[in-house]
Amino acid sequence: MLDNETTIPFERLTARPPGPLAEEHMVRMRDGVRLATDVYLPAGDDDVVPPGPVVLIRLPYDKNGEYTFIPDIATYMVDRGYRVVTQDVRGKFRSEGEAILWINEAYDGYDTIDWIVAQGWSDGVVGMWGDSYYGYTQLAAASAAHPALRAIAPRVTGTGLGDVPVRRPGERTSEVEMGVGRLYPVTHFQANDTYHWEMDWSARPYADAVERWFQTVGERSPSYDLTMPEPAPLRRFPAGHPFAAPAIPMLMTIGWWDNCAPWSWADHAQVAERPAWALNEWLLLEDIDHENNSFAKVPYTEDDNPVTSAQARAAMFPRYLDPALEFFDIFLRGQGSASDLPRVRWKVAGEDELHAAPSWPPPGAASVLLYASSDGRLRDVPEPGETAREWTHDAEAPVPSPVDNAFEFLREFPDERELAERDDVLVFDGDVAESSLLLAGPVGLRATIASSGPEMDLFARLADVAPDGAAHLIARGQVTLYDAAEPASVDVDMGHTAYRLAPGHRLRLTLASSDFPEFVPAPGNGGHRWLEADTEPNRQSVVLGGDAGAVLTLSIIR
């Protein structure tokens, strides 16, 4: 029962006015809704700016806000000769319309580009840039196929960004539901403003906490309601999927520690199946998390925060922006040749060199198999006999997520050794490395699992264990198995990495059935993860040894 007198503390972020270097316009969309749009132009002779290429940035986080420091980014791009247009997406901050996730970005992007090419300072050539949701808006605009959109540079994003997984007929597995999937709409798409508030995960059903939030703020989030109890089947791309549209050059940036990277890699896999898009894709693979924190700066201090430190922001910009601007120089300005641009550029975690390769994984990478054994080891060969190890998943006492903010994993970069001490976590250690070992490519786990409950989540984490016992994450993945009473073989995609294991260190694989609250734990009785009030402990099992034993696949360059 909800307590109508319970309110939730929150911080409300309202729209900041445009700065002195920007001129704001209200750009009309095809349905009459007007979107707040800032224009940044280079200086011209006699105050007349000649036509030139334009970089468009469409985002829901306030085009003038501190969080994304877009005015500084626009100034940096203008100094490189570009005209820059920034826009609050529909329903956000200074823009009109209703704040609905995903579905308006294709045609709103098209109509904004239409407006841009009609301006005297535009030469009819447009590129788009941005992270996360404002990476998604690029892909959405590409789906509408405006002829002036000549190149995009999406970072840490994907066409499936923020999807809430649903079980589809005939499928026994799916992604595990991230907590942010239903909370993002009540933070960033609650209304025009952004609301920061703390979700109360202490009691089920979890949906009650969201209802208390609606009571607090005095309105509902239409985007949240469209996800409950299951996501509404609305089309994100009404003109067709982006990769079904005519291909345009795309520079895709993916971070090794980005919690949204699975959506990026899923897009890369789709692109590989479409020859025209594959010919127009370039990859930039970096040692970053979702918020662009770099492994090279671990451990972080507050002075390293670009949101609060202008010095840190200025120091970050060359790494953050120059690859896209060099890409745009080729495809928007015709400066240089696409043949001179490596198809893949990739960073080994913590190292300075940016490697170039014609493809990913890079040439020379070979798959290596490590087998989980009953004595808690990772071995080069499987045990001859088949055994099983069990553990308990209790939704009332789930395995805790190691970071408070998964989007800034590297800023916290936790020592995960304590997770290995839990009874509900299985641990498998590799041999101590006698020499340096370079991992470069995909990481994956195949395992045969089962549960006493109707469904089962399997979380796999690969860590670097130092001689002093400190354990730090290299890669991870997770999967939900339905009808779990019957053993089934599952493949856990653990993403990709480029990581050098130092001599004296060893690899560690851990298996568990929760990662809370980053992922919403299964209640154990088959009930809806947000609506179920009761839970039931489950016994989980994984097969070790024999033909069905758990096997870890790494990509290694000798």
XYZ file of C-alpha atoms in Angstrom, residues 61-554:
494
model
C 20.268 17.091 -21.397
C 19.951 20.883 -21.918
C 21.960 22.294 -24.796
C 23.241 24.994 -22.424
C 23.639 22.886 -19.286
C 26.732 22.091 -17.241
C 26.467 18.308 -17.560
C 27.351 18.078 -21.259
C 29.187 21.436 -21.634
C 27.865 21.714 -25.198
C 28.665 25.453 -25.549
C 32.363 24.667 -24.985
C 32.190 21.804 -27.480
C 30.495 24.040 -30.028
C 33.171 26.701 -29.581
C 35.919 24.099 -30.079
C 34.265 22.924 -33.298
C 33.683 26.457 -34.557
C 37.386 27.165 -34.034
C 38.023 24.269 -36.429
C 35.920 25.964 -39.108
C 32.520 24.340 -38.592
C 29.155 25.937 -38.071
C 27.509 24.193 -35.095
C 23.796 23.741 -34.372
C 22.670 22.402 -30.987
C 19.105 21.508 -30.138
C 16.985 20.423 -27.189
C 14.999 17.423 -28.419
C 11.227 17.504 -28.382
C 9.709 18.050 -24.941
C 13.030 18.837 -23.266
C 14.145 22.072 -21.632
C 13.464 25.017 -23.979
C 11.744 22.932 -26.688
C 8.019 22.463 -27.093
C 6.133 19.167 -27.266
C 5.742 16.127 -25.050
C 8.814 14.379 -23.644
C 8.564 10.911 -25.182
C 11.644 8.726 -25.552
C 13.052 7.542 -28.860
C 10.141 7.735 -31.298
C 10.278 11.356 -32.532
C 13.987 11.600 -33.249
C 13.972 10.346 -36.854
C 11.647 12.939 -38.359
C 12.622 15.723 -35.942
C 16.199 15.166 -37.057
C 15.153 15.268 -40.715
C 13.170 18.482 -40.271
C 16.003 20.165 -38.382
C 18.451 19.317 -41.177
C 15.909 20.705 -43.649
C 15.960 23.989 -41.733
C 19.769 24.037 -41.584
C 20.295 23.651 -45.326
C 17.966 26.588 -45.952
C 20.222 28.966 -43.960
C 22.706 31.230 -45.685
C 25.615 30.048 -43.524
C 25.062 26.396 -44.564
C 26.590 24.913 -47.688
C 24.079 22.045 -47.626
C 26.453 19.564 -45.966
C 25.625 18.322 -42.450
C 27.285 15.944 -40.019
C 26.113 14.887 -36.564
C 28.058 14.210 -33.379
C 27.360 13.142 -29.811
C 27.296 10.583 -27.002
C 24.651 8.222 -25.695
C 21.167 9.641 -26.402
C 22.688 12.276 -28.669
C 24.478 9.462 -30.422
C 21.112 7.745 -30.813
C 19.592 10.876 -32.372
C 22.225 10.613 -35.128
C 21.255 7.038 -35.939
C 17.581 8.032 -35.911
C 18.243 10.913 -38.291
C 20.178 8.569 -40.576
C 17.098 6.330 -40.742
C 15.129 9.191 -42.318
C 17.800 9.539 -45.034
C 18.018 13.309 -45.498
C 20.353 13.821 -48.489
C 22.274 16.598 -46.698
C 23.320 14.292 -43.842
C 26.739 13.152 -45.059
C 28.419 11.637 -41.962
C 27.717 10.766 -38.337
C 29.991 10.171 -35.344
C 27.953 8.350 -32.653
C 29.748 7.605 -29.383
C 28.834 5.029 -26.673
C 25.349 4.417 -28.057
C 23.302 2.129 -30.277
C 20.033 1.737 -32.130
C 18.757 -0.413 -29.234
C 19.962 1.975 -26.526
C 17.884 1.641 -23.358
C 15.767 -1.257 -24.588
C 13.819 -3.070 -21.870
C 14.156 -6.778 -22.744
C 11.047 -8.803 -23.424
C 10.646 -12.500 -23.987
C 9.917 -13.235 -27.611
C 8.084 -16.367 -28.802
C 10.448 -19.246 -29.371
C 13.388 -17.657 -27.518
C 14.736 -19.123 -24.281
C 17.187 -16.329 -23.522
C 17.274 -12.549 -23.466
C 19.308 -9.700 -22.081
C 19.023 -9.099 -18.344
C 16.962 -6.032 -17.491
C 19.001 -3.011 -16.430
C 17.518 -0.898 -13.654
C 18.028 2.256 -15.690
C 15.731 0.968 -18.447
C 12.606 2.102 -16.580
C 14.255 4.758 -14.401
C 15.761 6.832 -17.228
C 12.258 7.928 -18.341
C 11.448 9.252 -14.844
C 14.705 11.159 -14.606
C 15.437 12.596 -18.038
C 12.038 12.243 -19.726
C 9.735 12.981 -16.805
C 9.019 16.447 -18.245
C 10.855 19.387 -19.821
C 13.251 19.557 -16.896
C 15.518 16.856 -15.528
C 14.811 15.440 -12.053
C 17.517 13.769 -10.003
C 16.106 11.551 -7.249
C 17.124 8.352 -5.483
C 15.257 5.152 -6.226
C 14.313 3.193 -3.100
C 15.344 -0.388 -3.842
C 14.786 -1.555 -0.256
C 11.297 -3.011 -0.693
C 9.234 -4.780 -3.317
C 7.364 -4.200 -5.466
C 9.860 -1.766 -6.941
C 7.145 -0.064 -8.987
C 5.710 1.329 -5.743
C 8.761 3.550 -5.351
C 8.130 4.993 -8.814
C 4.497 5.626 -7.900
C 5.686 7.539 -4.824
C 7.861 9.582 -7.144
C 4.844 10.464 -9.297
C 2.979 11.521 -6.149
C 5.947 13.674 -5.162
C 6.305 15.451 -8.493
C 2.571 15.636 -9.185
C 2.600 14.099 -12.657
C 3.338 10.835 -14.428
C 5.996 10.100 -17.031
C 4.351 8.971 -20.281
C 7.617 7.320 -21.316
C 7.643 5.213 -18.136
C 4.010 4.235 -18.586
C 4.846 3.062 -22.087
C 7.220 0.481 -20.547
C 4.792 -0.959 -17.977
C 4.063 -3.735 -17.514
C 5.788 -4.478 -20.835
C 7.198 -2.042 -23.386
C 4.660 -0.772 -25.891
C 5.448 -1.884 -29.459
C 6.115 1.623 -30.763
C 8.457 2.065 -33.713
C 11.652 3.892 -32.875
C 12.364 4.352 -36.572
C 9.107 4.997 -38.451
C 10.969 5.419 -41.752
C 12.754 2.079 -41.314
C 15.821 0.881 -39.454
C 18.894 3.130 -39.824
C 20.934 0.358 -41.427
C 18.201 -0.218 -44.008
C 18.628 3.400 -45.144
C 21.278 4.470 -47.669
C 24.679 4.130 -46.043
C 26.645 7.187 -44.959
C 30.116 7.341 -43.353
C 29.919 6.509 -39.644
C 32.629 6.772 -37.011
C 31.464 4.622 -34.089
C 33.224 5.017 -30.735
C 32.922 2.164 -28.214
C 34.399 2.029 -24.708
C 35.807 -1.099 -23.101
C 34.110 -0.216 -19.783
C 30.958 1.371 -21.194
C 27.896 -0.236 -19.617
C 25.995 0.533 -22.848
C 28.615 -1.091 -25.086
C 26.473 -4.203 -25.791
C 24.167 -2.007 -27.897
C 27.167 -0.588 -29.781
C 28.551 -4.043 -30.538
C 25.093 -5.241 -31.590
C 25.016 -2.429 -34.149
C 28.496 -3.335 -35.342
C 27.260 -6.898 -35.925
C 24.281 -5.603 -37.911
C 26.510 -3.348 -39.989
C 28.728 -6.326 -40.843
C 25.712 -7.985 -42.484
C 25.011 -4.973 -44.717
C 27.834 -4.487 -47.257
C 27.144 -0.822 -47.995
C 27.172 0.114 -44.325
C 30.184 -2.095 -43.630
C 32.118 -0.125 -46.252
C 31.142 3.101 -44.507
C 31.905 2.125 -40.901
C 35.008 3.178 -38.994
C 35.624 2.088 -35.378
C 37.331 3.960 -32.553
C 37.751 1.588 -29.581
C 38.809 3.347 -26.399
C 39.621 2.525 -22.767
C 36.692 4.580 -21.464
C 33.407 4.174 -19.615
C 30.085 5.735 -20.641
C 30.973 9.153 -19.232
C 34.330 9.206 -21.052
C 36.443 8.578 -17.971
C 39.678 6.979 -19.144
C 41.492 3.970 -17.699
C 44.712 5.967 -18.086
C 43.586 8.336 -15.306
C 42.592 5.732 -12.699
C 42.431 6.524 -9.787
C 40.426 9.679 -10.419
C 40.323 12.862 -8.379
C 37.708 15.605 -8.494
C 40.212 17.788 -10.351
C 39.927 15.323 -13.252
C 36.172 15.909 -13.651
C 35.423 17.808 -16.910
C 31.934 18.702 -15.683
C 33.309 20.766 -12.812
C 36.806 21.636 -14.014
C 37.401 23.791 -17.101
C 41.041 22.712 -17.075
C 40.096 19.023 -17.152
C 37.581 19.752 -19.910
C 40.160 21.519 -22.072
C 42.640 18.697 -21.533
C 40.020 16.106 -22.566
C 38.823 17.804 -25.750
C 41.609 16.687 -28.130
C 41.009 13.014 -27.253
C 37.249 13.501 -27.134
C 36.605 15.640 -30.208
C 39.560 15.526 -32.616
C 38.854 12.041 -34.058
C 35.363 13.150 -35.086
C 36.584 16.465 -36.478
C 39.286 14.715 -38.505
C 36.564 12.358 -39.759
C 34.357 15.318 -40.690
C 37.262 17.050 -42.423
C 37.315 14.134 -44.856
C 33.600 13.533 -45.340
C 32.131 17.011 -44.871
C 34.922 19.181 -46.259
C 36.676 16.863 -48.688
C 40.048 17.353 -47.014
C 42.111 14.184 -47.198
C 41.174 10.723 -48.330
C 39.032 8.081 -46.674
C 41.607 5.503 -47.754
C 44.105 7.104 -45.366
C 41.833 6.574 -42.363
C 42.321 3.219 -40.585
C 39.154 1.158 -40.413
C 39.813 0.425 -36.747
C 41.771 2.396 -34.179
C 42.061 0.806 -30.761
C 43.618 1.482 -27.388
C 45.124 -1.043 -25.013
C 43.864 -0.083 -21.567
C 46.131 2.465 -19.954
C 48.623 2.692 -22.825
C 49.242 5.802 -24.916
C 49.505 4.323 -28.389
C 46.445 4.267 -30.632
C 46.808 1.121 -32.747
C 45.493 0.855 -36.310
C 44.002 -2.235 -37.909
C 42.005 -3.112 -41.042
C 39.422 -5.006 -38.998
C 38.401 -6.078 -35.507
C 39.626 -8.278 -33.880
C 43.022 -7.117 -35.122
C 45.203 -9.393 -37.259
C 47.172 -11.761 -35.072
C 44.455 -12.230 -32.469
C 43.643 -15.884 -31.849
C 40.957 -17.534 -29.743
C 42.090 -19.271 -26.557
C 39.822 -21.505 -24.467
C 39.955 -21.766 -20.687
C 37.818 -24.353 -18.902
C 36.236 -23.857 -15.487
C 36.998 -26.831 -13.259
C 35.447 -28.254 -10.100
C 38.437 -27.168 -7.993
C 37.894 -23.499 -8.851
C 40.568 -23.231 -11.543
C 40.649 -22.032 -15.147
C 42.520 -24.716 -17.071
C 43.783 -25.232 -20.609
C 41.924 -28.537 -20.974
C 38.529 -29.632 -19.635
C 38.160 -32.083 -16.785
C 37.278 -35.522 -18.153
C 34.308 -36.043 -15.850
C 31.171 -33.938 -15.775
C 30.181 -32.359 -12.428
C 27.994 -29.475 -11.336
C 28.427 -26.667 -8.837
C 25.494 -24.968 -7.181
C 24.769 -21.696 -5.475
C 21.694 -19.926 -4.112
C 20.083 -16.890 -5.669
C 18.134 -14.990 -3.034
C 16.440 -11.845 -4.341
C 16.234 -10.564 -0.769
C 20.037 -10.628 -0.464
C 21.362 -10.214 -4.025
C 24.979 -9.807 -5.068
C 25.604 -6.043 -4.865
C 26.734 -4.020 -7.857
C 30.347 -2.997 -7.225
C 29.808 0.660 -8.243
C 27.212 3.266 -7.311
C 27.144 4.708 -10.830
C 27.657 2.157 -13.584
C 27.936 4.944 -16.162
C 31.113 6.152 -14.455
C 32.647 2.777 -13.707
C 36.245 3.940 -14.127
C 35.786 6.930 -11.840
C 35.043 4.465 -9.015
C 37.010 1.491 -10.434
C 36.352 -0.793 -7.466
C 38.459 -3.599 -6.071
C 36.097 -6.571 -6.505
C 37.931 -9.074 -4.330
C 35.145 -9.072 -1.718
C 32.625 -10.292 -4.299
C 34.680 -13.477 -4.636
C 34.201 -14.171 -0.920
C 30.408 -14.513 -1.148
C 28.707 -17.910 -1.007
C 26.487 -16.965 -3.944
C 29.427 -16.241 -6.255
C 31.451 -18.984 -7.944
C 35.145 -18.241 -8.492
C 37.563 -19.736 -11.026
C 41.200 -18.576 -11.063
C 43.719 -18.937 -13.853
C 47.437 -19.566 -13.526
C 49.753 -16.720 -12.622
C 51.059 -15.137 -15.819
C 54.796 -15.615 -16.279
C 54.946 -12.970 -19.008
C 52.761 -10.175 -20.356
C 49.500 -11.369 -21.952
C 47.644 -9.111 -24.423
C 43.906 -9.653 -24.715
C 42.499 -8.016 -27.862
C 39.057 -8.973 -29.132
C 35.815 -10.540 -27.927
C 35.350 -12.345 -24.626
C 32.634 -14.940 -24.178
C 31.397 -17.773 -21.979
C 29.478 -20.886 -22.930
C 27.860 -22.689 -20.015
C 25.142 -25.227 -19.328
C 22.975 -23.919 -16.498
C 19.727 -24.701 -14.706
C 17.663 -23.455 -11.780
C 15.048 -24.643 -9.322
C 13.098 -21.536 -10.320
C 11.298 -20.703 -13.567
C 14.016 -18.363 -14.873
C 17.682 -17.717 -14.161
C 20.107 -14.857 -14.625
C 23.772 -15.655 -15.167
C 26.355 -12.901 -14.650
C 29.933 -13.548 -15.736
C 32.816 -11.222 -14.864
C 36.447 -11.470 -15.952
C 38.919 -9.763 -13.617
C 42.628 -9.059 -13.333
C 43.859 -10.303 -9.954
C 47.070 -8.657 -8.762
C 49.658 -10.347 -6.523
C 48.198 -8.537 -3.495
C 44.739 -9.971 -4.213
C 43.165 -6.829 -5.672
C 40.683 -7.735 -8.420
C 39.638 -5.290 -11.145
C 37.148 -5.818 -13.938
C 38.305 -6.485 -17.504
C 35.056 -7.620 -19.155
C 31.588 -8.836 -18.245
C 28.328 -10.128 -19.628
C 24.968 -11.484 -18.523
C 22.006 -13.429 -19.853
C 18.518 -14.441 -18.707
C 17.465 -18.063 -19.265
C 13.723 -18.830 -19.344
C 12.231 -22.244 -18.554
C 15.367 -22.749 -16.500
C 14.250 -25.965 -14.783
C 15.520 -27.786 -17.873
C 19.328 -27.438 -18.281
C 20.291 -25.378 -21.287
C 23.487 -24.233 -22.928
C 23.761 -20.446 -22.972
C 26.246 -18.087 -24.589
C 27.194 -15.069 -22.509
C 28.548 -12.228 -24.630
C 31.109 -10.545 -22.369
C 31.897 -7.772 -24.795
C 35.317 -6.870 -26.156
C 38.535 -5.643 -24.628
C 42.120 -4.670 -25.290
C 43.917 -5.302 -22.031
C 47.424 -6.281 -21.045
C 47.707 -8.717 -18.141
C 50.974 -8.034 -16.348
C 53.427 -10.747 -15.247
C 52.551 -12.026 -11.792
C 48.827 -11.352 -12.309
C 46.142 -13.912 -13.078
C 42.691 -14.004 -14.645
C 39.580 -14.659 -12.565
C 36.127 -15.678 -13.769
C 33.204 -15.199 -11.390
C 29.638 -16.451 -11.887
C 26.579 -15.189 -10.030
C 22.853 -14.640 -10.496
C 22.496 -10.968 -9.586
C 24.191 -7.583 -9.887
C 21.898 -5.302 -7.912
C 20.733 -2.597 -8.433
C 22.400 -2.087 -11.812
C 20.264 -5.013 -12.969
C 16.789 -5.801 -11.663
C 16.960 -9.166 -9.854
C 14.607 -11.988 -10.724
C 12.186 -12.525 -7.825
C 12.642 -16.304 -8.124
C 8.972 -17.140 -8.614
C 8.522 -16.022 -12.219
C 6.780 -12.772 -11.284
C 7.310 -9.403 -12.953
C 10.578 -7.903 -11.739
C 8.994 -4.525 -10.972
C 5.502 -5.619 -9.877
C 6.160 -8.771 -7.815
C 5.967 -8.307 -4.026
C 7.148 -11.802 -3.017
C 10.409 -13.631 -3.680
C 11.617 -17.218 -3.551
C 15.230 -18.404 -3.230
C 16.444 -20.566 -6.120
C 19.192 -23.141 -6.400
C 21.288 -22.455 -9.473
C 23.730 -24.823 -11.117
C 26.437 -24.821 -13.778
C 28.035 -27.845 -15.425
C 31.828 -28.191 -15.141
C 33.980 -30.605 -17.100
C 33.097 -32.919 -19.954
C 31.604 -31.759 -23.221
C 29.016 -29.497 -21.563
C 31.398 -27.811 -19.103
C 31.701 -24.026 -18.815
C 34.336 -22.636 -21.187
C 35.698 -19.108 -21.408
C 36.833 -17.804 -24.815
C 39.464 -15.070 -24.989
